[in-house]
């Protein structure tokens, strides 16, 4: 036998995993659609000119490049090959690459179709992306991203709706214990202002991000080491250590940000989002202002989000924020401000598996297997199966005439919850045994009664 | 502005196309599931050793190859480069390729998981594939395939169920005028037997496949040119020209195939499939025995299918057949016989577009846009939207406070069928204008009445 294997870092999704993944994806899709988001799909392959330079130098290295078709050596610069300069050779022999994320293809789509698109444009996109990362536990070379964005409006209603969509999705998935951490780029700037550290924002946020893990003392040491003024640190930690509701935190911060216009703007935005939530008839339950939250500092310009499932060992399962110029990477003139967020399908899957949150019904496809005892009942089964299917119930007939034990095993292995047994006696009386596989419970019913009881 | 474009031969699917594609794909998925088929997804990237040698020499050329990450020049044979031998170089610098079809990855999955799979294994798979073909009208470098197979049984019930699934899917898609052409590998051999041409089967079938296009006389000339015995041709054409129901054709052929065991076996199989259809309570409407149908001669071993939408200009939109050994390409010892078929999503899309078969509702996502006249009504709108969404109706609020005309245009451009107008007067009276965009028809209703009337 030829040895066969998967490409490193990739996975098959068999029926059981697919059922669970579809449960997650279909649930999220439905929520997106309820809020007026429409689907977009872009190709797996993009021109390398579209992808390169968008993800930093490390990102460029992680792009999968596709070898040009035909004689790719024709236009290659021989000198680069002789010198082993593979980076230069890449440009000669590969002009396409695999999608690395969904944001850049989305931006390309918006730039290419800006005259046809109706703005504000609300799109969702659920597709795999590929990264030439070193595979390890929980990190794959092919994985799904699941993004939703609104482009072309500054309305904070969109931020409020993102919170609502996360709540809706989690509620439908059965995830009840989670925290939606929010923060604002302006608030982060306000914090930096407390230390007069506007120029060292990044190193400030990198340090305070570790507060949870290494504690106040170590963070202070690190900040001093990084050149922050020790005298101003107590002010910072007074703010970071303040406990209370999100509303209380906002009020407290307002008193500290009197000199920071951008800080005040951030607080106003957060306040407005909370008000809009109230207008929607929702509460700020699960929502928590987390001043240490700092995502994509160079990209996000307004509210930022990150969602954590509280008793699960995976990291954040959703995140996003407002940005000022999605299409800047392609077109510096057109401004397309928007706000977006994404769900991490793989992490949601792992968390739901860990917390046993998948409903049982996601696992099997068919509800009923019809088991038959002889040729006559096999033929009778077909008619019965068709009647059951016409009533919207997925149903199978074991395709071969074989021992009842083998047919039962098939139902068992495929997790088919009900078996209907048809033999000559059953055909005569028009009463069939319906067996519930989980409990072994049996009842004698007509096909119509079986349909009713399963429905 | 940087010039951006799609990679050649690839497409974006915007909201309107996605809605229609999803209608097709979701409908087919649901039918597969009704018959107990379960989903499988395999990675976009496979090892080239898995893909190469499976699609003939031309197929190997059409595989997209992925450049190895990092210093791909390290292990390259410099001599091949100097000699410009790019085919040899490919093997040194690329070890992965993009999926070319869904059959080979499925066979790989079966081989790798044969101890865990419950046979008969019924799987469906709907994923894109990639081919480095020269792009032209209707031919893309990325397109979806949509396959369903049962592996591990010889039961002709599976063939009958394939016919039922095609009928179900077309019925649900609104395609009513179509033909399911069936034939059988054994019948084809029987036909060749009439000419004592067992060794020249392929050239026989290539010639008679043209009967429709070039007519009997030209086909006869071609056959004589290809060395067939002119004296035996009248026998062949007596059979090919026989008209009548599928059942009549089978009966007529039986009298001709008395010397061909394999021909008789083919007719018996077809007969049995027709009988099973009857047992399912279905008719052979749309089913037509087409003796000129010859698909994948070296692969299929039993019944073969091909489906044509009668008044559409696209080619066949579905096809398949029974094969003897799916996994032979990886493992010559294990026999995994099965039967499968696939739908051509792109062609179905084009045909449904051509025949205007897409239902209107597939086009838009939201059912309702709430239009607001001032700040108070904007805030009121949010609560109303949430109530509507909780009732399962997709709904949007225009995110910015702007002119009513602009909000209406948004609904119009996005094909949102209903608009609810909220102003201070409406809030006072608790009666809101519901406007049907298509007709302009308006009525004054409470939110609850609006929900009821839309549902």
mmCIF file of C-alpha atoms in Angstrom, chain A residues 1-8 10-16 18-19 21-22 26 29 32-47 49-50 54 61 64-67 69-73 76 78 80-82 84-87 89-90 93-94 96 98-99 108-109 111-114 118-122 127 130 132 141-142 144 150 152-155 157-158 161 164 168 272 276 278-281 329-333 363-366 375 378-380 382-383 385-386 388-400 409-410 413-414, chain B residues 1-8 10-16 18-19 21-22 26 29 32-47 49-50 54 61 64-67 69-73 76 78 80-82 84-87 89-90 93-94 96 98-99 108-109 111-114 118-122 127 130 132 141-142 144 150 152-155 157-158 161 164 168 272 276 278-281 329-333 363-366 375 378-380 382-383 385-386 388-400 409-410 413-414:
data_model
loop_
_atom_site.group_PDB
_atom_site.id
_atom_site.type_symbol
_atom_site.label_atom_id
_atom_site.label_comp_id
_atom_site.label_asym_id
_atom_site.label_seq_id
_atom_site.Cartn_x
_atom_site.Cartn_y
_atom_site.Cartn_z
ATOM 1 C CA UNK A 1 0.000 0.000 0.000
ATOM 2 C CA UNK A 2 1.174 3.474 -0.881
ATOM 3 C CA UNK A 3 1.702 5.531 2.257
ATOM 4 C CA UNK A 4 -0.820 8.376 2.392
ATOM 5 C CA UNK A 5 -0.998 11.250 4.805
ATOM 6 C CA UNK A 6 -2.407 14.710 5.253
ATOM 7 C CA UNK A 7 -0.273 17.720 4.416
ATOM 8 C CA UNK A 8 1.388 18.875 7.643
ATOM 9 C CA UNK A 10 -3.993 20.394 7.940
ATOM 10 C CA UNK A 11 -7.043 18.433 9.066
ATOM 11 C CA UNK A 12 -9.933 16.431 7.693
ATOM 12 C CA UNK A 13 -13.308 17.155 9.230
ATOM 13 C CA UNK A 14 -15.267 13.920 9.347
ATOM 14 C CA UNK A 15 -19.042 13.689 9.817
ATOM 15 C CA UNK A 16 -19.030 14.081 13.631
ATOM 16 C CA UNK A 18 -18.567 18.620 10.606
ATOM 17 C CA UNK A 19 -21.899 18.371 12.389
ATOM 18 C CA UNK A 21 -18.694 22.828 13.209
ATOM 19 C CA UNK A 22 -21.838 23.379 11.137
ATOM 20 C CA UNK A 26 -24.875 28.028 10.970
ATOM 21 C CA UNK A 29 -24.517 32.965 10.149
ATOM 22 C CA UNK A 32 -25.350 37.883 11.233
ATOM 23 C CA UNK A 33 -28.316 37.677 8.876
ATOM 24 C CA UNK A 34 -30.792 38.722 11.569
ATOM 25 C CA UNK A 35 -28.848 41.981 11.804
ATOM 26 C CA UNK A 36 -28.783 42.556 8.053
ATOM 27 C CA UNK A 37 -25.267 41.315 7.279
ATOM 28 C CA UNK A 38 -24.857 39.726 3.871
ATOM 29 C CA UNK A 39 -22.417 37.026 2.814
ATOM 30 C CA UNK A 40 -19.278 37.567 0.731
ATOM 31 C CA UNK A 41 -16.821 34.994 -0.551
ATOM 32 C CA UNK A 42 -13.484 35.829 -2.111
ATOM 33 C CA UNK A 43 -11.112 33.422 -3.922
ATOM 34 C CA UNK A 44 -8.551 31.304 -2.075
ATOM 35 C CA UNK A 45 -5.865 32.618 -4.406
ATOM 36 C CA UNK A 46 -4.977 36.304 -4.608
ATOM 37 C CA UNK A 47 -2.232 38.043 -6.536
ATOM 38 C CA UNK A 49 0.841 42.024 -4.985
ATOM 39 C CA UNK A 50 -2.494 42.161 -3.143
ATOM 40 C CA UNK A 54 0.019 43.946 4.395
ATOM 41 C CA UNK A 61 7.099 34.881 5.229
ATOM 42 C CA UNK A 64 1.785 30.273 0.993
ATOM 43 C CA UNK A 65 2.957 31.058 -2.525
ATOM 44 C CA UNK A 66 1.706 29.259 -5.611
ATOM 45 C CA UNK A 67 4.185 28.239 -8.239
ATOM 46 C CA UNK A 69 1.979 27.264 -14.110
ATOM 47 C CA UNK A 70 4.022 26.029 -17.026
ATOM 48 C CA UNK A 71 7.689 26.846 -17.437
ATOM 49 C CA UNK A 72 8.219 28.977 -14.336
ATOM 50 C CA UNK A 73 11.999 29.036 -14.921
ATOM 51 C CA UNK A 76 13.867 33.617 -13.520
ATOM 52 C CA UNK A 78 19.702 32.952 -12.851
ATOM 53 C CA UNK A 80 19.584 34.917 -7.771
ATOM 54 C CA UNK A 81 19.447 31.138 -8.029
ATOM 55 C CA UNK A 82 23.202 30.778 -8.173
ATOM 56 C CA UNK A 84 20.787 30.927 -3.308
ATOM 57 C CA UNK A 85 18.765 34.111 -2.877
ATOM 58 C CA UNK A 86 15.441 32.322 -2.554
ATOM 59 C CA UNK A 87 13.532 35.415 -1.452
ATOM 60 C CA UNK A 89 13.622 33.979 -6.732
ATOM 61 C CA UNK A 90 10.141 33.739 -5.152
ATOM 62 C CA UNK A 93 8.416 32.067 -9.999
ATOM 63 C CA UNK A 94 5.257 32.789 -7.977
ATOM 64 C CA UNK A 96 -0.168 34.172 -6.554
ATOM 65 C CA UNK A 98 -3.195 31.802 -0.606
ATOM 66 C CA UNK A 99 -5.514 34.055 1.414
ATOM 67 C CA UNK A 108 -9.671 44.617 -2.073
ATOM 68 C CA UNK A 109 -13.328 43.773 -2.776
ATOM 69 C CA UNK A 111 -11.892 49.031 -3.514
ATOM 70 C CA UNK A 112 -12.749 47.115 -6.703
ATOM 71 C CA UNK A 113 -16.529 47.392 -6.252
ATOM 72 C CA UNK A 114 -16.933 50.729 -4.494
ATOM 73 C CA UNK A 118 -24.510 50.132 -1.172
ATOM 74 C CA UNK A 119 -22.970 51.822 1.859
ATOM 75 C CA UNK A 120 -23.130 51.339 4.805
ATOM 76 C CA UNK A 121 -21.966 47.912 3.629
ATOM 77 C CA UNK A 122 -22.614 45.094 6.098
ATOM 78 C CA UNK A 127 -13.828 30.995 4.836
ATOM 79 C CA UNK A 130 -3.745 29.552 5.207
ATOM 80 C CA UNK A 132 2.841 28.653 6.735
ATOM 81 C CA UNK A 141 -1.879 25.825 8.580
ATOM 82 C CA UNK A 142 -5.483 25.890 7.384
ATOM 83 C CA UNK A 144 -11.476 29.141 9.294
ATOM 84 C CA UNK A 150 -19.923 47.417 8.639
ATOM 85 C CA UNK A 152 -19.163 53.433 5.643
ATOM 86 C CA UNK A 153 -20.675 54.725 8.874
ATOM 87 C CA UNK A 154 -19.397 56.137 12.163
ATOM 88 C CA UNK A 155 -22.592 55.218 13.990
ATOM 89 C CA UNK A 157 -25.134 51.728 16.896
ATOM 90 C CA UNK A 158 -22.876 49.277 15.043
ATOM 91 C CA UNK A 161 -25.109 45.684 17.622
ATOM 92 C CA UNK A 164 -25.890 42.179 20.780
ATOM 93 C CA UNK A 168 -27.307 36.315 20.628
ATOM 94 C CA UNK A 272 -22.998 56.087 24.134
ATOM 95 C CA UNK A 276 -27.637 52.398 22.884
ATOM 96 C CA UNK A 278 -30.321 50.232 26.859
ATOM 97 C CA UNK A 279 -32.283 51.620 23.923
ATOM 98 C CA UNK A 280 -32.129 48.195 22.325
ATOM 99 C CA UNK A 281 -33.765 46.869 25.483
ATOM 100 C CA UNK A 329 -3.567 49.576 2.118
ATOM 101 C CA UNK A 330 -4.782 49.915 -1.465
ATOM 102 C CA UNK A 331 -5.945 53.475 -1.752
ATOM 103 C CA UNK A 332 -4.759 56.283 0.462
ATOM 104 C CA UNK A 333 -7.387 58.733 -0.834
ATOM 105 C CA UNK A 363 -24.029 14.494 16.064
ATOM 106 C CA UNK A 364 -26.049 12.310 13.732
ATOM 107 C CA UNK A 365 -27.597 13.088 10.405
ATOM 108 C CA UNK A 366 -30.447 10.598 10.033
ATOM 109 C CA UNK A 375 -36.818 -9.215 0.719
ATOM 110 C CA UNK A 378 -36.866 -4.469 2.275
ATOM 111 C CA UNK A 379 -39.113 -3.399 -0.576
ATOM 112 C CA UNK A 380 -41.788 -2.246 1.844
ATOM 113 C CA UNK A 382 -38.433 1.925 0.666
ATOM 114 C CA UNK A 383 -41.984 3.238 0.503
ATOM 115 C CA UNK A 385 -38.634 5.736 4.036
ATOM 116 C CA UNK A 386 -39.965 7.978 1.297
ATOM 117 C CA UNK A 388 -40.907 9.682 6.340
ATOM 118 C CA UNK A 389 -38.575 11.851 4.240
ATOM 119 C CA UNK A 390 -41.483 13.715 2.696
ATOM 120 C CA UNK A 391 -42.330 14.747 6.244
ATOM 121 C CA UNK A 392 -38.934 16.361 6.614
ATOM 122 C CA UNK A 393 -37.356 13.616 8.712
ATOM 123 C CA UNK A 394 -33.941 12.371 7.574
ATOM 124 C CA UNK A 395 -34.158 8.623 7.176
ATOM 125 C CA UNK A 396 -32.120 5.706 5.840
ATOM 126 C CA UNK A 397 -32.831 2.158 4.797
ATOM 127 C CA UNK A 398 -29.955 -0.263 5.331
ATOM 128 C CA UNK A 399 -29.019 -0.879 1.701
ATOM 129 C CA UNK A 400 -28.255 -4.606 1.885
ATOM 130 C CA UNK A 409 -24.828 -1.978 14.680
ATOM 131 C CA UNK A 410 -24.903 0.466 11.777
ATOM 132 C CA UNK A 413 -22.199 3.420 15.195
ATOM 133 C CA UNK A 414 -23.748 6.251 13.216
ATOM 134 C CA UNK B 1 -4.106 54.321 -6.138
ATOM 135 C CA UNK B 2 -2.440 50.944 -6.284
ATOM 136 C CA UNK B 3 -3.941 48.843 -9.053
ATOM 137 C CA UNK B 4 -5.769 45.872 -7.585
ATOM 138 C CA UNK B 5 -7.298 42.932 -9.372
ATOM 139 C CA UNK B 6 -8.443 39.382 -8.857
ATOM 140 C CA UNK B 7 -6.106 36.535 -9.678
ATOM 141 C CA UNK B 8 -6.862 35.413 -13.242
ATOM 142 C CA UNK B 10 -11.060 33.567 -10.002
ATOM 143 C CA UNK B 11 -14.221 35.313 -8.835
ATOM 144 C CA UNK B 12 -15.647 37.174 -5.868
ATOM 145 C CA UNK B 13 -19.167 36.223 -4.874
ATOM 146 C CA UNK B 14 -20.923 39.333 -3.619
ATOM 147 C CA UNK B 15 -24.114 39.325 -1.527
ATOM 148 C CA UNK B 16 -26.555 38.844 -4.433
ATOM 149 C CA UNK B 18 -23.951 34.415 -2.530
ATOM 150 C CA UNK B 19 -27.654 34.434 -1.724
ATOM 151 C CA UNK B 21 -25.479 30.141 -4.522
ATOM 152 C CA UNK B 22 -26.499 29.455 -0.923
ATOM 153 C CA UNK B 26 -28.407 24.631 1.069
ATOM 154 C CA UNK B 29 -27.295 19.740 1.341
ATOM 155 C CA UNK B 32 -28.340 14.755 0.950
ATOM 156 C CA UNK B 33 -29.060 14.832 4.672
ATOM 157 C CA UNK B 34 -32.633 13.572 4.197
ATOM 158 C CA UNK B 35 -31.114 10.427 2.684
ATOM 159 C CA UNK B 36 -28.598 9.934 5.480
ATOM 160 C CA UNK B 37 -25.508 11.422 3.817
ATOM 161 C CA UNK B 38 -23.076 13.099 6.186
ATOM 162 C CA UNK B 39 -20.700 15.973 5.465
ATOM 163 C CA UNK B 40 -16.950 15.662 5.009
ATOM 164 C CA UNK B 41 -14.396 18.418 4.457
ATOM 165 C CA UNK B 42 -10.806 17.820 3.461
ATOM 166 C CA UNK B 43 -7.992 20.400 3.360
ATOM 167 C CA UNK B 44 -7.363 22.625 0.342
ATOM 168 C CA UNK B 45 -3.721 21.524 0.348
ATOM 169 C CA UNK B 46 -2.713 17.915 -0.174
ATOM 170 C CA UNK B 47 0.724 16.379 -0.508
ATOM 171 C CA UNK B 49 2.296 12.552 -3.773
ATOM 172 C CA UNK B 50 -1.423 12.173 -3.013
ATOM 173 C CA UNK B 54 -4.286 10.373 -10.417
ATOM 174 C CA UNK B 61 0.020 19.837 -15.436
ATOM 175 C CA UNK B 64 -1.567 24.205 -8.663
ATOM 176 C CA UNK B 65 1.654 23.559 -6.755
ATOM 177 C CA UNK B 66 2.599 25.361 -3.549
ATOM 178 C CA UNK B 67 6.133 26.580 -3.128
ATOM 179 C CA UNK B 69 8.180 27.538 2.784
ATOM 180 C CA UNK B 70 11.562 28.954 3.718
ATOM 181 C CA UNK B 71 14.668 28.338 1.643
ATOM 182 C CA UNK B 72 13.195 26.187 -1.116
ATOM 183 C CA UNK B 73 16.434 26.366 -3.108
ATOM 184 C CA UNK B 76 17.222 21.848 -5.478
ATOM 185 C CA UNK B 78 21.170 22.869 -9.750
ATOM 186 C CA UNK B 80 17.925 20.796 -13.585
ATOM 187 C CA UNK B 81 17.779 24.543 -13.224
ATOM 188 C CA UNK B 82 20.681 25.125 -15.541
ATOM 189 C CA UNK B 84 15.730 24.722 -17.668
ATOM 190 C CA UNK B 85 14.084 21.421 -16.770
ATOM 191 C CA UNK B 86 11.227 23.003 -14.825
ATOM 192 C CA UNK B 87 9.249 19.786 -14.491
ATOM 193 C CA UNK B 89 12.642 21.347 -10.507
ATOM 194 C CA UNK B 90 8.982 21.351 -9.452
ATOM 195 C CA UNK B 93 10.702 23.032 -4.609
ATOM 196 C CA UNK B 94 7.021 22.090 -4.130
ATOM 197 C CA UNK B 96 2.078 20.368 -1.739
ATOM 198 C CA UNK B 98 -4.217 22.417 -4.256
ATOM 199 C CA UNK B 99 -7.148 19.993 -4.353
ATOM 200 C CA UNK B 108 -7.414 9.275 0.755
ATOM 201 C CA UNK B 109 -9.787 9.900 3.670
ATOM 202 C CA UNK B 111 -7.909 4.756 3.171
ATOM 203 C CA UNK B 112 -6.612 6.687 6.198
ATOM 204 C CA UNK B 113 -9.751 6.164 8.294
ATOM 205 C CA UNK B 114 -10.988 2.782 7.143
ATOM 206 C CA UNK B 118 -18.929 2.846 9.524
ATOM 207 C CA UNK B 119 -19.617 1.183 6.182
ATOM 208 C CA UNK B 120 -21.670 1.619 4.052
ATOM 209 C CA UNK B 121 -20.231 5.122 4.276
ATOM 210 C CA UNK B 122 -22.486 7.838 2.904
ATOM 211 C CA UNK B 127 -15.861 22.472 -1.494
ATOM 212 C CA UNK B 130 -8.540 24.500 -8.276
ATOM 213 C CA UNK B 132 -4.586 25.763 -13.685
ATOM 214 C CA UNK B 141 -9.543 28.262 -11.980
ATOM 215 C CA UNK B 142 -11.481 28.020 -8.716
ATOM 216 C CA UNK B 144 -17.074 24.361 -6.363
ATOM 217 C CA UNK B 150 -21.948 5.635 -0.853
ATOM 218 C CA UNK B 152 -19.094 -0.258 0.808
ATOM 219 C CA UNK B 153 -22.232 -1.716 -0.717
ATOM 220 C CA UNK B 154 -23.327 -3.100 -4.079
ATOM 221 C CA UNK B 155 -26.986 -2.422 -3.382
ATOM 222 C CA UNK B 157 -31.008 0.854 -3.844
ATOM 223 C CA UNK B 158 -28.237 3.470 -3.846
ATOM 224 C CA UNK B 161 -31.836 6.850 -4.259
ATOM 225 C CA UNK B 164 -34.697 10.246 -6.072
ATOM 226 C CA UNK B 168 -36.020 15.997 -4.890
ATOM 227 C CA UNK B 272 -33.838 -3.548 -10.841
ATOM 228 C CA UNK B 276 -36.757 -0.102 -6.788
ATOM 229 C CA UNK B 278 -41.502 1.810 -8.015
ATOM 230 C CA UNK B 279 -40.996 0.355 -4.544
ATOM 231 C CA UNK B 280 -40.041 3.821 -3.333
ATOM 232 C CA UNK B 281 -43.409 4.977 -4.627
ATOM 233 C CA UNK B 329 -5.198 4.594 -6.533
ATOM 234 C CA UNK B 330 -3.777 4.256 -3.015
ATOM 235 C CA UNK B 331 -4.273 0.625 -2.134
ATOM 236 C CA UNK B 332 -4.629 -2.141 -4.683
ATOM 237 C CA UNK B 333 -5.633 -4.724 -2.072
ATOM 238 C CA UNK B 363 -31.893 38.093 -3.045
ATOM 239 C CA UNK B 364 -32.041 40.210 0.086
ATOM 240 C CA UNK B 365 -31.040 39.388 3.606
ATOM 241 C CA UNK B 366 -33.129 41.696 5.798
ATOM 242 C CA UNK B 375 -33.141 61.293 17.424
ATOM 243 C CA UNK B 378 -33.899 56.521 16.164
ATOM 244 C CA UNK B 379 -33.680 55.390 19.753
ATOM 245 C CA UNK B 380 -37.203 54.024 19.638
ATOM 246 C CA UNK B 382 -33.639 50.093 18.273
ATOM 247 C CA UNK B 383 -36.146 48.567 20.677
ATOM 248 C CA UNK B 385 -35.743 46.192 15.773
ATOM 249 C CA UNK B 386 -34.831 43.939 18.660
ATOM 250 C CA UNK B 388 -38.709 42.058 15.415
ATOM 251 C CA UNK B 389 -35.433 40.089 15.440
ATOM 252 C CA UNK B 390 -36.526 38.089 18.475
ATOM 253 C CA UNK B 391 -39.407 36.921 16.312
ATOM 254 C CA UNK B 392 -36.970 35.511 13.793
ATOM 255 C CA UNK B 393 -37.303 38.293 11.228
ATOM 256 C CA UNK B 394 -34.065 39.773 9.893
ATOM 257 C CA UNK B 395 -34.210 43.510 10.408
ATOM 258 C CA UNK B 396 -31.985 46.570 10.153
ATOM 259 C CA UNK B 397 -32.071 50.096 11.485
ATOM 260 C CA UNK B 398 -30.386 52.674 9.251
ATOM 261 C CA UNK B 399 -27.342 53.432 11.415
ATOM 262 C CA UNK B 400 -27.124 57.194 10.880
ATOM 263 C CA UNK B 409 -32.660 54.470 -1.139
ATOM 264 C CA UNK B 410 -30.674 52.101 1.064
ATOM 265 C CA UNK B 413 -30.668 49.255 -3.349
ATOM 266 C CA UNK B 414 -30.389 46.377 -0.902
#
